[in-house]
Amino acid sequence: MAAEHHINVHRQLYNHVKWDYTNSPDDKPSEYAQNNKLPEWKRQWPVFSELHSKAAQATVARFHRNLSNLRKKKKKGQKVGWLKRQSPSEYRSVTYNQSGFDLDNKRGRDGYAYVRFSKVGWVKIRYHRPLPDHATIKEVTLKKETTGEWFVSFSLETDDEYVPEKPALDSLDASNSVGIDLGILNYIHTSDGKTVDWLDLEDEYERLRREQRKLSRKQHGSNNYEKQRRTVAKVKRKIRRKVLDYQHKLTTWLVTEYDAVFVEDLNVAGMLQGDENARNKQDVAWRQFITLLKYKGDLYGTHVVQAPARGTTKECACCGVETAKPIWVREHSCPSCGFETDRDANAAMNVLKRGFAELGLGWPESTPVETVTATDTADFQRVSASHVVETGSPAP
């Protein structure tokens, strides 16, 4: 297939960019410098001439973006290795930025369209939803999933006049704003006394374990192995899609319920390193949740702000005194002022407090601390996963 061959050539270019960067004896070349080398590389290796210039530059940018992300992780104290050569099973997409593609949604029947990729040709696609009339396509990515399916994704730019205006900062208070604690026992805990349950994926994980056991019994490289590998990939894809759909609906529910949403700025890697949390890595995807929340905030006209997370569990939301709590202690009981509440609720209230500070606002006179349900009275309002799915709008 032309598209598959094309992606493989981009993979070879990516690996050559890595080789050129690694073997530069003096100063390491910048993205700009390596883009300037592309014409010479095309003369030396004609296979690279098969690539569209903008798509080739996007591949160079991809390497430098991965390099930048690696540096950021190292700067935060995380243990990182070095960028590896990409194998055909790992490098499965190509991006066209600004040019090199065309969209024709007129000659296909409803729900279908055609996309032309330079050097590849026309590709028939099925729309998940129509593109907005007022949006401009800035980038198109063609990707082959591990299941063998192909997808095309569009990055759009919308004029400011079509973006909802966010509420004035002086209109925000504790009644129309919320702080969110990203929990372990619950998916999220809000500052106004709501807890949202985890999405139940036990059946899906059980099937994944069963299919992985079958895969381990197949001879590696055989046709039966490849067939079973795709079955495992499809089960993993189902889990990812369920999580993404749930996060879409949860974030939509939050940004339509409140004028301002404050969420912890977490060290996600550190949060998930413990053995007790390893089981949740697949379906937590906190970074994805926060990214979606920010995107939905712009889409629906809601303030979404990340607040410092350090000490939100220890600090009393009522008086500010810090009290150390092991992970198994699920209640907050302040020895200074006597305030008692759920551990995660206390953290969520501190996130709300710090969120207002991030926006340069004073702490509202009417705070949730004065009205929150204490642990020695009634339970907090539990919001089931099914309720979120029912009330959340369809993923945009």
Coordinates of C-alpha atoms in Angstrom, one line a residue:
M1 CA 0.0 0.0 0.0
A2 CA 1.3 3.4 -1.0
A3 CA 0.5 5.0 2.4
E4 CA 2.2 2.2 4.3
H5 CA 5.4 2.5 2.2
H6 CA 5.3 6.3 2.6
I7 CA 5.1 6.0 6.4
N8 CA 8.1 3.6 6.3
V9 CA 10.1 6.1 4.4
H10 CA 9.3 8.8 7.0
R11 CA 10.4 6.3 9.6
Q12 CA 13.8 5.9 7.8
L13 CA 14.1 9.7 7.7
Y14 CA 13.3 10.0 11.4
N15 CA 16.0 7.4 12.2
H16 CA 18.5 9.3 9.9
V17 CA 17.7 12.6 11.7
K18 CA 18.5 10.8 15.0
W19 CA 21.7 9.3 13.6
D20 CA 22.8 12.8 12.2
Y21 CA 22.1 14.4 15.6
T22 CA 23.9 11.7 17.6
N23 CA 27.0 11.6 15.4
S24 CA 27.5 15.4 15.1
P25 CA 30.9 15.8 16.7
D26 CA 30.6 19.5 17.7
D27 CA 27.5 21.4 18.5
K28 CA 24.3 19.4 18.1
P29 CA 22.3 20.5 15.1
S30 CA 19.0 22.4 15.7
E31 CA 15.7 21.6 14.0
Y32 CA 16.3 24.5 11.6
A33 CA 19.8 23.2 10.7
Q34 CA 18.5 19.7 10.0
N35 CA 15.7 21.1 7.9
N36 CA 18.3 22.8 5.8
K37 CA 20.0 19.4 5.3
L38 CA 16.9 17.9 3.7
P39 CA 17.7 18.9 0.1
E40 CA 21.2 17.4 0.4
W41 CA 19.8 14.2 1.9
K42 CA 17.3 13.9 -0.9
R43 CA 20.2 14.0 -3.4
Q44 CA 22.2 11.4 -1.5
W45 CA 19.3 9.1 -0.8
P46 CA 16.7 9.4 -3.6
V47 CA 14.1 7.5 -1.4
F48 CA 13.7 10.7 0.6
S49 CA 12.7 12.5 -2.6
E50 CA 9.4 10.6 -2.4
L51 CA 8.4 12.7 0.6
H52 CA 6.5 16.0 0.5
S53 CA 8.7 18.8 1.8
K54 CA 6.4 20.0 4.6
A55 CA 5.7 16.4 5.7
A56 CA 9.5 15.8 5.8
Q57 CA 10.0 18.9 8.0
A58 CA 7.2 17.6 10.3
T59 CA 9.2 14.4 10.7
V60 CA 12.3 16.4 11.7
A61 CA 10.2 18.4 14.1
R62 CA 8.9 15.2 15.6
F63 CA 12.4 14.1 16.5
H64 CA 13.2 17.4 18.1
R65 CA 9.8 17.5 19.9
N66 CA 10.6 14.1 21.4
L67 CA 14.0 15.3 22.4
S68 CA 12.5 18.4 24.1
N69 CA 10.0 16.2 26.0
L70 CA 12.9 14.0 27.2
R71 CA 14.8 17.0 28.5
K72 CA 11.7 18.3 30.3
K73 CA 11.3 15.0 32.1
K74 CA 15.0 14.9 33.0
K75 CA 14.7 18.5 34.3
K76 CA 11.9 17.4 36.6
G77 CA 14.1 14.7 38.1
Q78 CA 12.6 11.8 36.2
K79 CA 14.9 9.0 35.1
V80 CA 15.1 9.0 31.3
G81 CA 17.0 7.1 28.7
W82 CA 17.8 8.1 25.1
L83 CA 15.6 8.2 22.0
K84 CA 15.6 4.9 20.3
R85 CA 15.6 4.0 16.6
Q86 CA 12.0 3.5 15.5
S87 CA 10.9 0.1 14.2
P88 CA 8.1 -0.4 11.6
S89 CA 5.8 -1.5 14.4
E90 CA 6.5 1.7 16.4
Y91 CA 6.4 4.4 13.7
R92 CA 2.9 4.4 12.3
S93 CA 1.9 7.9 11.3
V94 CA 2.8 10.9 9.1
T95 CA 1.8 14.5 9.5
Y96 CA 1.2 17.1 6.8
N97 CA 1.4 20.6 8.1
Q98 CA -0.2 23.6 6.3
S99 CA 0.2 22.1 2.8
G100 CA 0.5 18.9 0.9
F101 CA -3.1 17.8 1.4
D102 CA -6.6 18.5 0.1
L103 CA -10.1 17.6 1.4
D104 CA -13.0 16.8 -1.0
N105 CA -16.2 16.2 1.0
K106 CA -18.5 16.7 -2.0
R107 CA -17.9 13.7 -4.2
G108 CA -18.5 11.2 -1.4
R109 CA -21.9 10.3 -0.1
D110 CA -23.1 11.5 3.3
G111 CA -20.6 10.6 6.0
Y112 CA -17.7 10.0 3.6
A113 CA -15.1 12.2 2.0
Y114 CA -11.7 12.0 0.2
V115 CA -8.4 13.4 1.4
R116 CA -5.4 13.8 -1.0
F117 CA -2.0 13.4 0.5
S118 CA 0.9 14.6 -1.7
K119 CA 3.1 11.8 -3.0
V120 CA 0.4 9.3 -1.7
G121 CA -2.8 10.0 -3.6
W122 CA -6.5 10.2 -2.7
V123 CA -7.7 8.3 0.4
K124 CA -11.4 7.7 1.1
I125 CA -12.4 8.4 4.7
R126 CA -15.5 8.1 6.8
Y127 CA -16.4 11.1 8.9
H128 CA -16.9 10.6 12.6
R129 CA -18.5 14.1 12.5
P130 CA -18.6 16.9 9.9
L131 CA -15.9 19.6 10.2
P132 CA -17.2 23.0 11.3
D133 CA -17.7 25.5 8.4
H134 CA -15.9 28.3 10.3
A135 CA -12.7 26.2 11.0
T136 CA -9.6 26.1 8.9
I137 CA -7.6 22.8 8.6
K138 CA -4.0 23.5 9.7
E139 CA -2.7 19.9 9.9
V140 CA -3.6 16.4 8.8
T141 CA -2.2 13.2 10.2
L142 CA -2.5 9.8 8.6
K143 CA -2.0 6.9 11.0
K144 CA -2.1 3.1 11.0
E145 CA -3.2 1.6 14.3
T146 CA -1.8 -1.6 15.8
T147 CA -5.1 -3.2 14.9
G148 CA -4.4 -2.7 11.2
E149 CA -7.0 0.1 10.9
W150 CA -6.2 3.5 9.3
F151 CA -7.3 6.8 10.7
V152 CA -7.1 10.4 9.5
S153 CA -7.2 13.2 12.1
F154 CA -7.5 17.0 11.5
S155 CA -6.1 19.8 13.5
L156 CA -8.4 22.9 13.2
E157 CA -8.0 26.6 13.8
T158 CA -11.1 28.7 14.7
D159 CA -11.4 32.4 14.5
D160 CA -11.8 34.1 17.9
E161 CA -15.3 35.3 17.0
Y162 CA -16.5 31.7 17.2
V163 CA -14.9 30.9 20.5
P164 CA -17.2 31.5 23.5
E165 CA -16.2 34.3 25.9
K166 CA -15.3 33.2 29.4
P167 CA -17.0 34.7 32.4
A168 CA -15.5 37.8 33.9
L169 CA -13.1 37.0 36.7
D170 CA -14.9 39.2 39.2
S171 CA -18.0 37.1 38.7
L172 CA -16.3 33.9 40.0
D173 CA -17.1 32.7 43.5
A174 CA -17.3 29.4 45.4
S175 CA -20.8 28.8 44.1
N176 CA -19.9 28.7 40.4
S177 CA -16.3 27.4 40.7
V178 CA -14.9 24.0 41.7
G179 CA -11.6 22.5 42.8
I180 CA -10.9 18.9 41.7
D181 CA -8.7 16.4 43.5
L182 CA -7.6 13.6 41.2
G183 CA -8.1 10.6 43.5
I184 CA -7.1 7.0 43.8
L185 CA -10.2 5.5 45.5
N186 CA -12.5 7.7 43.4
Y187 CA -11.8 9.2 39.9
I188 CA -12.3 12.7 41.1
H189 CA -13.4 14.5 44.3
T190 CA -14.8 18.0 44.1
S191 CA -14.7 20.9 46.5
D192 CA -18.5 21.1 46.7
G193 CA -18.8 17.5 48.0
K194 CA -19.2 15.3 45.0
T195 CA -17.2 12.1 44.3
V196 CA -17.2 10.5 40.8
D197 CA -16.7 6.8 40.7
W198 CA -14.2 4.9 38.6
L199 CA -15.3 3.5 35.3
D200 CA -15.8 -0.2 35.7
L201 CA -13.4 -2.0 33.2
E202 CA -12.9 -5.3 35.0
D203 CA -14.6 -7.3 32.3
E204 CA -12.4 -5.7 29.6
Y205 CA -9.2 -6.3 31.6
E206 CA -10.2 -9.9 32.3
R207 CA -10.6 -10.4 28.5
L208 CA -7.3 -8.7 27.9
R209 CA -5.5 -11.1 30.3
R210 CA -7.2 -14.1 28.6
E211 CA -6.2 -13.0 25.1
Q212 CA -2.7 -12.2 26.2
R213 CA -2.3 -15.7 27.6
K214 CA -3.4 -17.1 24.3
L215 CA -0.8 -14.8 22.5
S216 CA 2.0 -16.1 24.8
R217 CA 1.2 -19.7 23.5
K218 CA 1.6 -18.8 19.8
Q219 CA 4.9 -19.1 17.9
H220 CA 6.3 -15.6 17.5
G221 CA 6.2 -14.5 13.9
S222 CA 3.7 -17.1 12.7
N223 CA 0.4 -16.2 11.1
N224 CA -1.5 -17.4 14.2
Y225 CA 0.7 -15.1 16.3
E226 CA -0.1 -12.1 14.1
K227 CA -3.8 -12.8 14.1
Q228 CA -3.8 -13.1 17.9
R229 CA -1.7 -10.0 18.3
R230 CA -4.3 -8.0 16.4
T231 CA -7.0 -9.5 18.7
V232 CA -5.0 -8.3 21.8
A233 CA -4.6 -4.9 20.1
K234 CA -8.4 -4.6 19.5
V235 CA -9.1 -5.4 23.2
K236 CA -6.6 -2.7 24.3
R237 CA -8.2 -0.3 21.8
K238 CA -11.6 -0.9 23.3
I239 CA -10.3 -0.1 26.7
R240 CA -8.6 3.1 25.5
R241 CA -11.8 4.2 23.7
K242 CA -14.0 3.6 26.7
V243 CA -11.6 5.6 28.9
L244 CA -11.4 8.4 26.4
D245 CA -15.2 8.5 25.9
Y246 CA -15.7 8.6 29.7
Q247 CA -13.1 11.4 30.1
H248 CA -14.8 13.4 27.3
K249 CA -18.2 13.1 29.0
L250 CA -16.8 13.8 32.5
T251 CA -14.9 16.9 31.3
T252 CA -17.9 18.2 29.4
W253 CA -20.0 17.7 32.5
L254 CA -17.6 19.8 34.5
V255 CA -17.2 22.7 32.1
T256 CA -20.9 23.0 31.6
E257 CA -21.6 22.8 35.4
Y258 CA -19.2 25.4 36.5
D259 CA -17.8 28.8 35.3
A260 CA -14.3 27.9 36.6
V261 CA -12.6 24.5 37.1
F262 CA -9.4 24.2 39.1
V263 CA -7.4 21.0 38.9
E264 CA -4.1 19.9 40.4
D265 CA -0.9 20.3 38.5
L266 CA 0.3 16.8 39.2
N267 CA 3.6 15.0 38.9
V268 CA 1.7 12.2 37.2
A269 CA 4.7 9.9 36.8
G270 CA 5.4 10.0 40.5
M271 CA 1.8 9.5 41.4
L272 CA 1.6 6.3 39.4
Q273 CA 5.0 4.8 40.3
G274 CA 3.9 2.9 43.4
D275 CA 2.9 -0.8 43.0
E276 CA -0.5 -0.1 44.5
N277 CA -1.3 2.2 41.6
A278 CA 0.2 0.2 38.7
R279 CA -3.2 -1.4 38.1
N280 CA -4.7 2.0 37.3
K281 CA -2.1 3.2 34.8
Q282 CA -4.2 2.1 31.8
D283 CA -7.4 3.8 32.8
V284 CA -6.2 6.8 34.8
A285 CA -4.5 8.7 32.0
W286 CA -4.4 11.9 34.1
R287 CA -2.5 13.9 31.5
Q288 CA -5.1 13.1 28.9
F289 CA -7.9 14.1 31.4
I290 CA -6.2 17.4 32.1
T291 CA -5.6 18.1 28.4
L292 CA -9.2 17.4 27.6
L293 CA -10.4 19.6 30.4
K294 CA -8.4 22.5 29.1
Y295 CA -9.6 22.0 25.6
K296 CA -13.2 21.8 26.8
G297 CA -12.8 25.0 28.8
D298 CA -11.9 26.9 25.6
L299 CA -14.7 25.1 23.7
Y300 CA -17.4 26.0 26.2
G301 CA -16.1 29.3 27.6
T302 CA -15.0 28.0 31.1
H303 CA -11.9 29.0 33.0
V304 CA -9.7 25.9 33.5
V305 CA -6.6 26.5 35.7
Q306 CA -4.0 24.2 37.1
A307 CA -3.1 24.9 40.7
P308 CA 0.0 23.8 42.7
A309 CA -0.7 20.3 44.1
R310 CA 2.1 20.2 46.7
G311 CA 0.7 19.9 50.2
T312 CA -3.0 20.0 49.3
T313 CA -3.6 16.8 51.3
K314 CA -1.6 17.9 54.4
E315 CA -2.8 21.5 54.6
C316 CA -6.1 22.1 56.4
A317 CA -8.6 23.9 54.1
C318 CA -10.0 25.8 57.1
C319 CA -7.0 27.1 58.9
G320 CA -4.0 26.2 56.8
V321 CA -2.1 24.1 59.4
E322 CA -0.3 21.1 57.9
T323 CA -0.8 17.6 59.2
A324 CA 1.1 14.6 57.8
K325 CA -1.2 11.7 56.6
P326 CA -0.1 8.3 55.4
I327 CA -1.9 7.1 52.3
W328 CA -4.2 4.8 54.2
V329 CA -5.6 7.6 56.4
R330 CA -8.7 8.7 54.4
E331 CA -10.0 11.4 56.8
H332 CA -8.7 14.9 57.5
S333 CA -8.9 15.9 61.2
C334 CA -7.1 19.2 62.0
P335 CA -5.5 19.2 65.4
S336 CA -5.4 23.0 65.3
C337 CA -9.0 24.1 64.5
G338 CA -10.8 20.7 64.7
F339 CA -12.1 20.8 61.1
E340 CA -13.0 17.3 59.9
T341 CA -13.8 16.1 56.5
D342 CA -12.8 13.5 53.9
R343 CA -9.1 13.6 52.9
D344 CA -9.8 14.1 49.2
A345 CA -12.4 16.7 49.9
N346 CA -10.0 18.7 51.9
A347 CA -7.4 18.5 49.1
A348 CA -10.1 19.6 46.6
M349 CA -11.0 22.6 48.7
N350 CA -7.3 23.6 48.8
V351 CA -7.1 23.3 45.0
L352 CA -10.1 25.7 44.8
K353 CA -8.3 28.1 47.1
R354 CA -5.1 28.0 45.2
G355 CA -6.9 28.3 41.9
F356 CA -8.4 31.6 42.9
A357 CA -4.8 32.7 43.9
E358 CA -3.5 31.6 40.4
L359 CA -6.1 34.0 38.9
G360 CA -5.1 36.8 41.2
L361 CA -8.4 36.7 43.1
G362 CA -9.0 36.9 46.8
W363 CA -10.5 34.0 48.6
P364 CA -14.3 34.3 48.5
E365 CA -16.1 35.2 51.7
S366 CA -18.5 32.3 51.3
T367 CA -16.2 29.2 51.1
P368 CA -17.2 25.6 50.8
V369 CA -15.4 24.9 54.1
E370 CA -18.4 26.5 55.9
T371 CA -20.9 24.3 54.2
V372 CA -19.1 21.1 53.4
T373 CA -20.4 17.8 54.8
A374 CA -18.2 16.5 57.5
T375 CA -17.2 12.9 57.8
D376 CA -19.0 12.4 61.1
T377 CA -22.4 13.4 59.6
A378 CA -23.6 12.3 56.2
D379 CA -21.8 10.8 53.2
F380 CA -20.7 12.9 50.3
Q381 CA -22.8 13.0 47.2
R382 CA -21.6 10.1 45.0
V383 CA -21.8 10.5 41.3
S384 CA -21.7 7.2 39.5
A385 CA -19.8 6.6 36.3
S386 CA -23.1 5.8 34.5
H387 CA -24.6 9.1 35.6
V388 CA -21.6 10.9 34.0
V389 CA -22.0 9.0 30.8
E390 CA -25.7 9.8 30.7
T391 CA -25.5 13.5 31.5
G392 CA -22.2 14.3 29.6
S393 CA -22.6 15.5 26.1
P394 CA -21.3 13.3 23.2
A395 CA -17.6 13.7 22.7
P396 CA -17.0 16.6 20.2

